[in-house]
mmCIF file of N, CA and C in Angstrom:
data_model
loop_
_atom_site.group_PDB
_atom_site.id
_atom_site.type_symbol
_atom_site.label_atom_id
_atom_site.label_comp_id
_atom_site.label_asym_id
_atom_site.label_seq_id
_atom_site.Cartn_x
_atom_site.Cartn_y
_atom_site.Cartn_z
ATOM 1 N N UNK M 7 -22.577 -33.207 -9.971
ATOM 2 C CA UNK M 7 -22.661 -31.764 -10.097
ATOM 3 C C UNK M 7 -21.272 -31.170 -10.309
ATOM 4 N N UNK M 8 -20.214 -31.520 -9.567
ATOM 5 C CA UNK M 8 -19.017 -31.083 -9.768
ATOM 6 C C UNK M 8 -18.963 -29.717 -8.659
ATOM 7 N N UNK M 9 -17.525 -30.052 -8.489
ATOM 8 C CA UNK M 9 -16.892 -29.085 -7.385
ATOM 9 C C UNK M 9 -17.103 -27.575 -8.031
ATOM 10 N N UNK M 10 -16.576 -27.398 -9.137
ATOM 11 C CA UNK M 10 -16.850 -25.879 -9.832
ATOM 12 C C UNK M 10 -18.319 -25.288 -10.165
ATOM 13 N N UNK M 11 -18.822 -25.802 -10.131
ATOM 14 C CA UNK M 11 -20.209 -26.084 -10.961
ATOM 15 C C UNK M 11 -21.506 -25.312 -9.125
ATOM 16 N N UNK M 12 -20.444 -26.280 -8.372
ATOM 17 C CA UNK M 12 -21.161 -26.318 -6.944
ATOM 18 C C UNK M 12 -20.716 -24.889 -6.284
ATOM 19 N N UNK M 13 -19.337 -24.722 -6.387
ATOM 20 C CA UNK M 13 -18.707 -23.325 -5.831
ATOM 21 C C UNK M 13 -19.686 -22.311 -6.653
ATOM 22 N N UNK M 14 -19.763 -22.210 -7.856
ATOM 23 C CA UNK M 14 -20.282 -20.985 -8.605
ATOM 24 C C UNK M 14 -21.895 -21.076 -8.117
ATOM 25 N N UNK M 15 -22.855 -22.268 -7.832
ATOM 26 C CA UNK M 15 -24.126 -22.020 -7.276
ATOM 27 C C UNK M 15 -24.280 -21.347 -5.805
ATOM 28 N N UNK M 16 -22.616 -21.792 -5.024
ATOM 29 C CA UNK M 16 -23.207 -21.194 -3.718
ATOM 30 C C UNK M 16 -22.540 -20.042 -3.489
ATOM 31 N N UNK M 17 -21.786 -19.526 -4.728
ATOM 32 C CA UNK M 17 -21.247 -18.294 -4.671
ATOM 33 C C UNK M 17 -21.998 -17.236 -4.916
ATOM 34 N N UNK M 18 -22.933 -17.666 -5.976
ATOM 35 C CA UNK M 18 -23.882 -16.964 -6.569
ATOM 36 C C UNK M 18 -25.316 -16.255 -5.506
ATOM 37 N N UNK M 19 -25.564 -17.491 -5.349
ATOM 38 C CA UNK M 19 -26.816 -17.499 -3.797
ATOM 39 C C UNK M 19 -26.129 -16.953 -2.731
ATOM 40 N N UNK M 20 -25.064 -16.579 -2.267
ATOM 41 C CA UNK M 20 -24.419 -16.274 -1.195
ATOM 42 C C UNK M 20 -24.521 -14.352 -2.148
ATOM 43 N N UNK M 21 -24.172 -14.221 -3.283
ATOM 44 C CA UNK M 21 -23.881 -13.165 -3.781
ATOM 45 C C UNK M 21 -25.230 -12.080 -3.517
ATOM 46 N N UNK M 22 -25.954 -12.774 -3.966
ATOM 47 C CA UNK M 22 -27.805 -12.662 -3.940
ATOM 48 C C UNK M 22 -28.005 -12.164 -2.511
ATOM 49 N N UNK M 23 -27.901 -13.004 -1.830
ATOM 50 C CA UNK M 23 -27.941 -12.449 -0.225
ATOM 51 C C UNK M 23 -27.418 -11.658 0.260
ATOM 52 N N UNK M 24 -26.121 -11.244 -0.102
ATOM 53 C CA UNK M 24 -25.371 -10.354 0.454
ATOM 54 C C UNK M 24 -26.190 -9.201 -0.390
ATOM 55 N N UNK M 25 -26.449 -9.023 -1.297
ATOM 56 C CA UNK M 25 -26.800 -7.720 -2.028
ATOM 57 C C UNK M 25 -28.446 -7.339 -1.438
ATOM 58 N N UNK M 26 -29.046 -8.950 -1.151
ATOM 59 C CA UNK M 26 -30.140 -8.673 -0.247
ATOM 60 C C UNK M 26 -30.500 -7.602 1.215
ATOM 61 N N UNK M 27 -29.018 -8.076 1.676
ATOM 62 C CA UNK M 27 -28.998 -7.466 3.084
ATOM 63 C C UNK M 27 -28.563 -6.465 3.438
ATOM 64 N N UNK M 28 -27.377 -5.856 1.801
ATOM 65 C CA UNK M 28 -27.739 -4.544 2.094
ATOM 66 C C UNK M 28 -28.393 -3.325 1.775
ATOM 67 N N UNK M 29 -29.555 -4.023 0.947
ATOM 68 C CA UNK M 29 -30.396 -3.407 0.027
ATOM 69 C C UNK M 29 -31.762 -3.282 1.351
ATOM 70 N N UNK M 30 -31.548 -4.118 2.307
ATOM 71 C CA UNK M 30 -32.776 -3.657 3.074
ATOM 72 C C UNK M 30 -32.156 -3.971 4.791
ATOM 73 N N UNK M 31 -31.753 -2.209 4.567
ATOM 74 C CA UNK M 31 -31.138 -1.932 6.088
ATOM 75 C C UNK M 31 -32.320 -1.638 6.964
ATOM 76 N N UNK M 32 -33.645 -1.486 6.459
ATOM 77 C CA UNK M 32 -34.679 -1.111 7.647
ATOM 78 C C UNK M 32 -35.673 -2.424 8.081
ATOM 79 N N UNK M 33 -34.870 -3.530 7.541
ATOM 80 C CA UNK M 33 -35.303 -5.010 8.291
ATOM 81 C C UNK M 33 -34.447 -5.573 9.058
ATOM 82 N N UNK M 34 -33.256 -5.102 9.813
ATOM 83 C CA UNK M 34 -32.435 -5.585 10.102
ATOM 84 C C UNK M 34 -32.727 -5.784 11.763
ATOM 85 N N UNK M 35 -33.492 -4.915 11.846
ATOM 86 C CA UNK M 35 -34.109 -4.860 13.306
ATOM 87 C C UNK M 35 -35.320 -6.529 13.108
ATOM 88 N N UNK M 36 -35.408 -7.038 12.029
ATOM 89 C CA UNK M 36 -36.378 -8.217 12.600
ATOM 90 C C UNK M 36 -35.340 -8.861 13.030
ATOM 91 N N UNK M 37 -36.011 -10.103 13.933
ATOM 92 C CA UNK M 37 -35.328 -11.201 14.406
ATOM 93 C C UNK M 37 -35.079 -12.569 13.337
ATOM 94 N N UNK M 38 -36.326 -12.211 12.152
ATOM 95 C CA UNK M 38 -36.819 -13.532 11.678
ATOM 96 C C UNK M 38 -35.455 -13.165 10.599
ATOM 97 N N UNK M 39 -35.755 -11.924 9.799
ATOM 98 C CA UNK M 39 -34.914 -11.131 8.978
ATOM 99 C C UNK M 39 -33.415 -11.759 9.188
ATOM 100 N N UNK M 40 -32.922 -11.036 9.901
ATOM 101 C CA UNK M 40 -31.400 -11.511 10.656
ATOM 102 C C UNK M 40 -31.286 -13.681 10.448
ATOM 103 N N UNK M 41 -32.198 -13.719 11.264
ATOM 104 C CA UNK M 41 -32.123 -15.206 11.698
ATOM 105 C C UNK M 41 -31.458 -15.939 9.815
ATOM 106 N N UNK M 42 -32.735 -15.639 9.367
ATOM 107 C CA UNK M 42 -32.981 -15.929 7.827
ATOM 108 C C UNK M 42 -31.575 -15.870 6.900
ATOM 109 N N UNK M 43 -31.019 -15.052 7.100
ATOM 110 C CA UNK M 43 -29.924 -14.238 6.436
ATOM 111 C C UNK M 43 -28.760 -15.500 6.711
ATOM 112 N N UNK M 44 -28.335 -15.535 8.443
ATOM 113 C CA UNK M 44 -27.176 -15.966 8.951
ATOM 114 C C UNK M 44 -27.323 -17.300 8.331
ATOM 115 N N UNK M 45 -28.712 -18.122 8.577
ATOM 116 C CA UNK M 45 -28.348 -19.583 8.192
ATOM 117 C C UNK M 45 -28.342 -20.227 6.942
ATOM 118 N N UNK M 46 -28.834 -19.171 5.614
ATOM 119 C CA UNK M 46 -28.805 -18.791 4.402
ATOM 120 C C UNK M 46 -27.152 -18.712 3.935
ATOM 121 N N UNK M 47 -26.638 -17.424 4.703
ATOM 122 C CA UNK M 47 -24.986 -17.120 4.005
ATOM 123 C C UNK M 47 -24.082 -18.350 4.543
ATOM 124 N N UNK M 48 -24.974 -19.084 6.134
ATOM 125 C CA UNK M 48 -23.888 -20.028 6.534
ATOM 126 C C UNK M 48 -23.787 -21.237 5.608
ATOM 127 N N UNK M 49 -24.667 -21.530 5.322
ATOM 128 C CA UNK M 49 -25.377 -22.698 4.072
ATOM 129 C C UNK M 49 -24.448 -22.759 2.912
ATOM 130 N N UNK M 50 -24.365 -21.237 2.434
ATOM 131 C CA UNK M 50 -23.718 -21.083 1.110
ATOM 132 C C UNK M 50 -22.458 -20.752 1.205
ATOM 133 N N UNK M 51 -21.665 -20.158 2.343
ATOM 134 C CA UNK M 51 -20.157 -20.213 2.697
ATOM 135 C C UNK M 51 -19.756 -21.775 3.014
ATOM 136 N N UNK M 52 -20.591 -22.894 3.686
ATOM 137 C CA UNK M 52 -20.275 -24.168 3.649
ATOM 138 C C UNK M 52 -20.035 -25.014 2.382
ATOM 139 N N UNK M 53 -20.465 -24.526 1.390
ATOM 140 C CA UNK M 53 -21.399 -24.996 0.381
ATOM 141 C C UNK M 53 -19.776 -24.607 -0.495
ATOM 142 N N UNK M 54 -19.805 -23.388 -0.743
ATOM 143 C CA UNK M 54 -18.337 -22.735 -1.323
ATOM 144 C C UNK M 54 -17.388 -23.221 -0.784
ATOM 145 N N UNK M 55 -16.884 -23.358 0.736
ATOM 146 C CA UNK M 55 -15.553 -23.869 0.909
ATOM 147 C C UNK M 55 -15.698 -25.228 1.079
ATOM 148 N N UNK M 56 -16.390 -26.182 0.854
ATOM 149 C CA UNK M 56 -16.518 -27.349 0.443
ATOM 150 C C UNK M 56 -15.958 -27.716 -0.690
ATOM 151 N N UNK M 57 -16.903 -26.880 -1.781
ATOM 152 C CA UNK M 57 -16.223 -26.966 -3.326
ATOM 153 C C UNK M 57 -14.746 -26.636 -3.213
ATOM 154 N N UNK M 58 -14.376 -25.575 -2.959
ATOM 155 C CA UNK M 58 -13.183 -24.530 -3.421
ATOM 156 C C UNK M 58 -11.759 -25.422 -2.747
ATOM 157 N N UNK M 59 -11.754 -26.214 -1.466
ATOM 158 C CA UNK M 59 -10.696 -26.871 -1.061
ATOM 159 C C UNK M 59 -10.097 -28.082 -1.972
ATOM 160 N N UNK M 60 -11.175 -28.840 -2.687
ATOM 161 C CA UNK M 60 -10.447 -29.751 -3.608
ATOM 162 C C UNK M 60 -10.141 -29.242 -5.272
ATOM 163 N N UNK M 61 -10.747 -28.224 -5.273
ATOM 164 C CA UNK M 61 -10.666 -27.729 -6.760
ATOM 165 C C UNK M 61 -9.209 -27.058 -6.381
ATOM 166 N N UNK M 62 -8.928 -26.404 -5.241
ATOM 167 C CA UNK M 62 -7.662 -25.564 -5.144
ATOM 168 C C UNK M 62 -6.210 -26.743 -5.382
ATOM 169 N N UNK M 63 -6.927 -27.762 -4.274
ATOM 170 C CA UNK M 63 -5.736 -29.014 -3.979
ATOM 171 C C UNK M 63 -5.894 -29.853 -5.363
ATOM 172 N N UNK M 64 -6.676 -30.145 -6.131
ATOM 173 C CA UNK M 64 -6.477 -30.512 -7.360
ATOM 174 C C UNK M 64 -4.791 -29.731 -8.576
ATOM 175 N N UNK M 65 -4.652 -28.241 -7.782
ATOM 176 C CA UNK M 65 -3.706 -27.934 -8.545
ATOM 177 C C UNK M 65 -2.194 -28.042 -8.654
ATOM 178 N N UNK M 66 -2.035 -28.627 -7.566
ATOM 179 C CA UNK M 66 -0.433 -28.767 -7.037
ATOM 180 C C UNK M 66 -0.318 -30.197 -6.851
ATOM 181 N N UNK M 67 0.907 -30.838 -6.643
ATOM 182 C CA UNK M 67 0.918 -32.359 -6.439
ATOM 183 C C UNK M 67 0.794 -32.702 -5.287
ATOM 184 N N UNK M 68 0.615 -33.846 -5.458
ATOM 185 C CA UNK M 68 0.012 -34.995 -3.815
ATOM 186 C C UNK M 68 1.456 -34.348 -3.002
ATOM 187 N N UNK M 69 2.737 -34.646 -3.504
ATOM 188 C CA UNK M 69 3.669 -34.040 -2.246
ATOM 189 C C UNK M 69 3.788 -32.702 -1.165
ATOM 190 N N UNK M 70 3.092 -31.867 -1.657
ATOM 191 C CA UNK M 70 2.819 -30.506 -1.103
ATOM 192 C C UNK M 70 1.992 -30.524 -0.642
ATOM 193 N N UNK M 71 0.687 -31.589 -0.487
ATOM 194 C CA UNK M 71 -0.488 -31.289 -0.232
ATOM 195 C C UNK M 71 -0.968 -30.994 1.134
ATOM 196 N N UNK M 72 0.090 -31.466 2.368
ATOM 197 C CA UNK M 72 -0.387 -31.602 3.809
ATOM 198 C C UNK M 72 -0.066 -29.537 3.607
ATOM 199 N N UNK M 73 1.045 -29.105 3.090
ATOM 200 C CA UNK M 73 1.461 -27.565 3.161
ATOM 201 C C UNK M 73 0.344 -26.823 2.465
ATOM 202 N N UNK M 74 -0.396 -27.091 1.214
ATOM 203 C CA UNK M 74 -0.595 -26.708 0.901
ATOM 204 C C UNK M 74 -2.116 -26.331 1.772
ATOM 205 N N UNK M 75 -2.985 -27.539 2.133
ATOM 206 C CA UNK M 75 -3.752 -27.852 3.366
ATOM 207 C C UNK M 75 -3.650 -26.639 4.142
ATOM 208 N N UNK M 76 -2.619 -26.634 4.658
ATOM 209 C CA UNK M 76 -2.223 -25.842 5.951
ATOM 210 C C UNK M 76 -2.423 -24.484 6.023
ATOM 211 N N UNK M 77 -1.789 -24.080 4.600
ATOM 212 C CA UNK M 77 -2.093 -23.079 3.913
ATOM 213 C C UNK M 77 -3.782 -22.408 3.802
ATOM 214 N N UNK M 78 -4.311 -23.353 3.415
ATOM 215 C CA UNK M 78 -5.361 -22.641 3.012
ATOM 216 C C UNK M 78 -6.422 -22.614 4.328
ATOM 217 N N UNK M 79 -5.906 -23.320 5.284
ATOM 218 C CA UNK M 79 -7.167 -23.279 6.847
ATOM 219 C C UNK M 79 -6.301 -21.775 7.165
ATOM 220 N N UNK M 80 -5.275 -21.964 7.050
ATOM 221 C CA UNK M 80 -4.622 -20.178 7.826
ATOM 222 C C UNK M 80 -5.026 -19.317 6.897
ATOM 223 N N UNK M 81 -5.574 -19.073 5.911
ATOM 224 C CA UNK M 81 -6.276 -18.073 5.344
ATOM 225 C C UNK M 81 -7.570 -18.028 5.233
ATOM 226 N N UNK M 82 -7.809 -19.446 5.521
ATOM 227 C CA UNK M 82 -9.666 -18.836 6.231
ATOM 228 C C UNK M 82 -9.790 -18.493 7.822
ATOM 229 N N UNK M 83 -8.679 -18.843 8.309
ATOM 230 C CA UNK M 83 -8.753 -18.264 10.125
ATOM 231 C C UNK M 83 -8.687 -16.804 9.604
ATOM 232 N N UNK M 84 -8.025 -16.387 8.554
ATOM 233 C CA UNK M 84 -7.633 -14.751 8.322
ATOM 234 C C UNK M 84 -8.879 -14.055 7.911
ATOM 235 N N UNK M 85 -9.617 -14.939 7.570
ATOM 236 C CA UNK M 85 -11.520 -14.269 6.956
ATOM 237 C C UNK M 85 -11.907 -13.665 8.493
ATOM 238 N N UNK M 86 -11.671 -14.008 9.294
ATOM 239 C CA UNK M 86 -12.709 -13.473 10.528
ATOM 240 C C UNK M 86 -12.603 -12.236 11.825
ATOM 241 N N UNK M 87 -10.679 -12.158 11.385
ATOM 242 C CA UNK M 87 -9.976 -10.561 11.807
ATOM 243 C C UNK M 87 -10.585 -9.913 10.952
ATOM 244 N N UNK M 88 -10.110 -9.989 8.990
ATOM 245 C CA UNK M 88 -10.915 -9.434 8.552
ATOM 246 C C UNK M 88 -11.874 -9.079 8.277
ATOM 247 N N UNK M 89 -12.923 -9.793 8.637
ATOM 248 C CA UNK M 89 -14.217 -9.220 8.421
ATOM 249 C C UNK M 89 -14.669 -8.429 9.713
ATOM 250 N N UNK M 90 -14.231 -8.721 10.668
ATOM 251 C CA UNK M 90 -14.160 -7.573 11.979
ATOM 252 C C UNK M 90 -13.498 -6.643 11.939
ATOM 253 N N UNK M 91 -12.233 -6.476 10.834
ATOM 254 C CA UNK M 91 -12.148 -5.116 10.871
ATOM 255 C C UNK M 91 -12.772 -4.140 9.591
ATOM 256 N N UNK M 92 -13.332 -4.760 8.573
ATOM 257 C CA UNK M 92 -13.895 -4.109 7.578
ATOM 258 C C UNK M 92 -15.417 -3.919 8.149
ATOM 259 N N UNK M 93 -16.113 -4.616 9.488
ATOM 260 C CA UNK M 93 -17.235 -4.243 10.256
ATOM 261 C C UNK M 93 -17.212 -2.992 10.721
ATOM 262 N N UNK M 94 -15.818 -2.722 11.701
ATOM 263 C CA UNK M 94 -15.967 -1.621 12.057
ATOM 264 C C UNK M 94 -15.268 -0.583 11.144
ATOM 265 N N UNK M 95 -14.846 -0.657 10.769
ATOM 266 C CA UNK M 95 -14.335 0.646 9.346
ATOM 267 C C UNK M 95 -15.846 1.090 9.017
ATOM 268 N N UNK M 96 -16.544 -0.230 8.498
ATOM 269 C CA UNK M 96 -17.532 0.020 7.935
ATOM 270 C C UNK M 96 -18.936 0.791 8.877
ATOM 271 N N UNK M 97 -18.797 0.456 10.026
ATOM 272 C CA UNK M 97 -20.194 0.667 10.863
ATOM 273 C C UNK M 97 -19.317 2.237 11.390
ATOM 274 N N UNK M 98 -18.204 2.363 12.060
ATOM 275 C CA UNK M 98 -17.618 3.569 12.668
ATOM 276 C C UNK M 98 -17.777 4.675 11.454
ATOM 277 N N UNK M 99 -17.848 4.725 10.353
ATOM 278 C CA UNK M 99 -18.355 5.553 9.024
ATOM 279 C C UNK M 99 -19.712 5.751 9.197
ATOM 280 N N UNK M 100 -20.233 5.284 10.137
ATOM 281 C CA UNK M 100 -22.087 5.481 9.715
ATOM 282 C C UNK M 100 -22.309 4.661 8.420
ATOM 283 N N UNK M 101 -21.867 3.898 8.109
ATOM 284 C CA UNK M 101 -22.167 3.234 6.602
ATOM 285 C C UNK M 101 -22.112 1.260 6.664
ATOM 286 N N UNK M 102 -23.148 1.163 7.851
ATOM 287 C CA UNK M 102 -23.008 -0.716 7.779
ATOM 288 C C UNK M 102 -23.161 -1.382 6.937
ATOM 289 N N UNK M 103 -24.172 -0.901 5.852
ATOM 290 C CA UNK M 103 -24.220 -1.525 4.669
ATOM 291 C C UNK M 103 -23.264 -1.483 3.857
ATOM 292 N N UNK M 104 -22.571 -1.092 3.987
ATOM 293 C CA UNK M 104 -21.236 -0.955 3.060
ATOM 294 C C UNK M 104 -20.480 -2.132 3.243
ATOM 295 N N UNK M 105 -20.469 -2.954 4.156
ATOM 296 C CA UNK M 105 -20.364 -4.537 4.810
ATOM 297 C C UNK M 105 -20.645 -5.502 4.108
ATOM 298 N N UNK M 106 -21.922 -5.533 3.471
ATOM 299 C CA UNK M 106 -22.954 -6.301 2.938
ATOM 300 C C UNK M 106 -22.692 -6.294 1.381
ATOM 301 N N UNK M 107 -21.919 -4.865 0.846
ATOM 302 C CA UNK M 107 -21.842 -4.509 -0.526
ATOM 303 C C UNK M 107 -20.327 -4.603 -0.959
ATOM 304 N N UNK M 108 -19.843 -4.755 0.375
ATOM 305 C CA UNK M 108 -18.159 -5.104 -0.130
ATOM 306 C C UNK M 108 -17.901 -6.247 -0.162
ATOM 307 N N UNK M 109 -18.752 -7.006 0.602
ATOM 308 C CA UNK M 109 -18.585 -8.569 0.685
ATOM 309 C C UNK M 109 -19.439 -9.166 -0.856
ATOM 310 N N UNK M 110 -20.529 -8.544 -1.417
ATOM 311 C CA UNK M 110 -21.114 -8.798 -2.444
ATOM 312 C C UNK M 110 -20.296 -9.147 -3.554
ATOM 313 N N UNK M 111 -18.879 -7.535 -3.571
ATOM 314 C CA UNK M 111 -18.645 -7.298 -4.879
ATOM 315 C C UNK M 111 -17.212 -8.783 -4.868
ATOM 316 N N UNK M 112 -16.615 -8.888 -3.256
ATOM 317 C CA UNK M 112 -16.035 -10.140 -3.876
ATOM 318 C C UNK M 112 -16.358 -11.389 -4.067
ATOM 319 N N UNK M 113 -17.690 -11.808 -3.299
ATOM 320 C CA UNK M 113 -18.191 -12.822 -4.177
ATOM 321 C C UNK M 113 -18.495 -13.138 -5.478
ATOM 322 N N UNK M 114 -18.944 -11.711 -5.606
ATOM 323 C CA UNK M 114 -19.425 -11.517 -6.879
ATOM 324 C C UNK M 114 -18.380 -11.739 -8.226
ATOM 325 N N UNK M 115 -16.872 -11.359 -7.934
ATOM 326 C CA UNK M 115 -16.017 -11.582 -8.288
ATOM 327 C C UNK M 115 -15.455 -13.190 -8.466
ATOM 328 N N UNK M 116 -15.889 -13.404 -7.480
ATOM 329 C CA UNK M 116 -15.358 -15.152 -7.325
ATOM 330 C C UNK M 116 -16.070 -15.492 -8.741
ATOM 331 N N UNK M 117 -17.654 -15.672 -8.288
ATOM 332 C CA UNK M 117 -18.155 -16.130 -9.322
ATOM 333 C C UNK M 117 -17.653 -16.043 -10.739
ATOM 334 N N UNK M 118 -17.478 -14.741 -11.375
ATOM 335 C CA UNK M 118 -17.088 -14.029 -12.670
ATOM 336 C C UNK M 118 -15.618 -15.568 -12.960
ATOM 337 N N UNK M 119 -14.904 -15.347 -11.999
ATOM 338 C CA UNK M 119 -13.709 -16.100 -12.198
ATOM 339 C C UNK M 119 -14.263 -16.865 -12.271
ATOM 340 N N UNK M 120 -15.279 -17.962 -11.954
ATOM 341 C CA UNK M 120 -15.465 -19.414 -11.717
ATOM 342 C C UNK M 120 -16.368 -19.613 -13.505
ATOM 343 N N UNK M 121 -16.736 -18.511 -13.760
ATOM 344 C CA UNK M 121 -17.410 -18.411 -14.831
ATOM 345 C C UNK M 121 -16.335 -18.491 -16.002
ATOM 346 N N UNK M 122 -14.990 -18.384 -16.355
ATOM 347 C CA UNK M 122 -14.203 -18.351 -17.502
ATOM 348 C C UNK M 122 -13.377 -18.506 -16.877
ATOM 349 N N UNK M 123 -12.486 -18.985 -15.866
ATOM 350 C CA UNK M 123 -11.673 -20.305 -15.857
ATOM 351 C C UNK M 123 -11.558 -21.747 -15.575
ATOM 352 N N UNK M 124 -11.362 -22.272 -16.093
ATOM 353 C CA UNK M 124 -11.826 -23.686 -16.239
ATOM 354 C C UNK M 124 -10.227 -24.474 -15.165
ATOM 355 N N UNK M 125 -11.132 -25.294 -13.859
ATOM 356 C CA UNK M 125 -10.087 -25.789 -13.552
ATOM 357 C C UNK M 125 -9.915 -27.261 -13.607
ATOM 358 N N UNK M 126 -9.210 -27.926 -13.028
ATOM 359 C CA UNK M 126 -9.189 -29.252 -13.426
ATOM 360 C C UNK M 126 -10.043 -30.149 -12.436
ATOM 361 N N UNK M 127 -10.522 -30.885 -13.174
ATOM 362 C CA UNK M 127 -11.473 -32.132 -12.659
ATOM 363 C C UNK M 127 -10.778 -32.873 -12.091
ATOM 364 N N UNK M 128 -9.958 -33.676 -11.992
ATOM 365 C CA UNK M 128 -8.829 -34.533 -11.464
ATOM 366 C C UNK M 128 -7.821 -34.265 -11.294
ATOM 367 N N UNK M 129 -6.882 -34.778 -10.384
ATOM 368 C CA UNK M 129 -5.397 -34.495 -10.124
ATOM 369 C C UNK M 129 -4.336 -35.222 -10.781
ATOM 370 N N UNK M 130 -3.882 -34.686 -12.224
ATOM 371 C CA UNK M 130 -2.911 -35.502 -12.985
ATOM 372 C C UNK M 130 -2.072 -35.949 -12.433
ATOM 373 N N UNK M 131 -1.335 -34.996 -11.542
ATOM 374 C CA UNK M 131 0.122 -35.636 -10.670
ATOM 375 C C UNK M 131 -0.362 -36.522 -9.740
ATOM 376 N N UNK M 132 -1.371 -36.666 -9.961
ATOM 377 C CA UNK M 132 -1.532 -37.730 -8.275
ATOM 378 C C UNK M 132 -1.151 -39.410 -9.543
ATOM 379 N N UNK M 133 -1.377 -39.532 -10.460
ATOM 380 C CA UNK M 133 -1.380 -40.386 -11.393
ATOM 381 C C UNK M 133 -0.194 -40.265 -11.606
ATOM 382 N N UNK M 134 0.455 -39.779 -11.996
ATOM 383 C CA UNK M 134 1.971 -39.376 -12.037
ATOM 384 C C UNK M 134 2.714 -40.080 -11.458
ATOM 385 N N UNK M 135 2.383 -39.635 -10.109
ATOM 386 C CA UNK M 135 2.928 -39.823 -8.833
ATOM 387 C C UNK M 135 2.881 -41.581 -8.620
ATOM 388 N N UNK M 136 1.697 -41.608 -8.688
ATOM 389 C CA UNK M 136 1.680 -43.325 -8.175
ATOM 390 C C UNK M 136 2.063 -44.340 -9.533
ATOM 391 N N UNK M 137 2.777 -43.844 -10.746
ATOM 392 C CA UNK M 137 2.858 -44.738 -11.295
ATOM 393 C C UNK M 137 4.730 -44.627 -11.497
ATOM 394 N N UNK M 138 5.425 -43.728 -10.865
ATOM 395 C CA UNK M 138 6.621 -43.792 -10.912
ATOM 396 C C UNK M 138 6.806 -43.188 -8.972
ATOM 397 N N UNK M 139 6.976 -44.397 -8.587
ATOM 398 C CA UNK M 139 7.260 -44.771 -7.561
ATOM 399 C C UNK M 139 8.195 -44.766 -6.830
ATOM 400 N N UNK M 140 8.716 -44.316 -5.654
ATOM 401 C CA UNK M 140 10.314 -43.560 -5.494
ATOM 402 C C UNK M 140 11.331 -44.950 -4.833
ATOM 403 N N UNK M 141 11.927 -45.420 -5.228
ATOM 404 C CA UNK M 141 12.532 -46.327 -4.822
ATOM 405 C C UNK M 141 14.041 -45.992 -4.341
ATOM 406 N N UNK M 142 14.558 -46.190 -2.949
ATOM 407 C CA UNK M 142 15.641 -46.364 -2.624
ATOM 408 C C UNK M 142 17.078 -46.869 -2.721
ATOM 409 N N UNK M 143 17.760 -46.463 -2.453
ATOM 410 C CA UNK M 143 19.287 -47.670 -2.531
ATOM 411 C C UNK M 143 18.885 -48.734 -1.765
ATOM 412 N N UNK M 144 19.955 -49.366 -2.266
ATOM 413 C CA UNK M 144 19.316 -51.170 -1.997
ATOM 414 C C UNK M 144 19.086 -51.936 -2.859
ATOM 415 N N UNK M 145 18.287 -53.656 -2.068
ATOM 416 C CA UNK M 145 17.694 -53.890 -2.853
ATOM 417 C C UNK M 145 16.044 -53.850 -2.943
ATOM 418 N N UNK M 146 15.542 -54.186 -4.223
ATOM 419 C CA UNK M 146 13.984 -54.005 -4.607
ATOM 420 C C UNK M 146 13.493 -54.423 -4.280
ATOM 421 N N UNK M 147 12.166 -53.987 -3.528
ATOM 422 C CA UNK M 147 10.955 -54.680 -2.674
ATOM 423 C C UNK M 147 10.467 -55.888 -3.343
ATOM 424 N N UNK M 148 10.303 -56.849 -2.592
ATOM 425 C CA UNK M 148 9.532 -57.782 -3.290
ATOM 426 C C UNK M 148 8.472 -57.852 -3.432
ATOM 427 N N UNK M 149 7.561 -57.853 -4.708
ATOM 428 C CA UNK M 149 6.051 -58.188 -4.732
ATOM 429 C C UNK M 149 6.014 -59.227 -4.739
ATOM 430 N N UNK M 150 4.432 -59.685 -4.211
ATOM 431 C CA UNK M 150 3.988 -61.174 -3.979
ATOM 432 C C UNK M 150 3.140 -60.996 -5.070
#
């Protein structure tokens, strides 16, 4: 299926839902409603940052990669201040659905991008990398 291919299906279905939930604020009081929703968007946020971590690390070389790693878990710890504070911006307005429709329009966005840029399938520098090999002063390792 491919990593891009996979991000844009669960971006899409995640997009769908979000526009679902805030298109019907007078079900929010079900239990089944709610229930339905959480293990649906959790499905398809797993589903997306599954894809999106090797398609990202595909772009930089194997040497950066533990930073680059590092990088990108500290900006998904940063998804969950933010979305608690665009909750209450959003709910302290009288306007909760506005939650549901802001989160839509950047998925919705993801997708668009995933739709006309094309990223790379494999990691050239990792090939690169392992075929010019960093060798020290001294002398040369011996192969057997």
């Amino acid at each position: 299926m491919g990593a891009q291919r996979a991000m844009i299906m669960g971006a899409t279905i995640g997009t769908i839902l979000l526009v679902a939930m805030g298109m019907n604020q007078d079900r929010w009081a079900d239990p089944w409603f709610a229930a339905v929703f959480v293990a649906a968007m959790d499905f398809c946020a797993l589903f997306y940052f599954i894809a999106a971590i090797p398609m990202c690390m595909r772009i930089c070389t194997p040497a950066v990669a533990a930073t680059q790693f590092t990088i990108y878990m500290a900006i998904s710890n940063f998804g969950r201040p933010l979305g608690a504070s665009l909750a209450a911006v959003t709910a302290g307005q009288g306007l909760p659905q506005w939650l549901y429709w802001i989160s839509a329009i950047a998925w919705g966005a993801t997708v668009i991008v995933l739709l006309f840029v094309r990223f790379p399938t494999e990691n050239q520098q990792e090939h690169t990398t392992a075929a010019e090999l960093p060798q020290g002063e001294g002398l040369e390792p011996r192969v057997n």
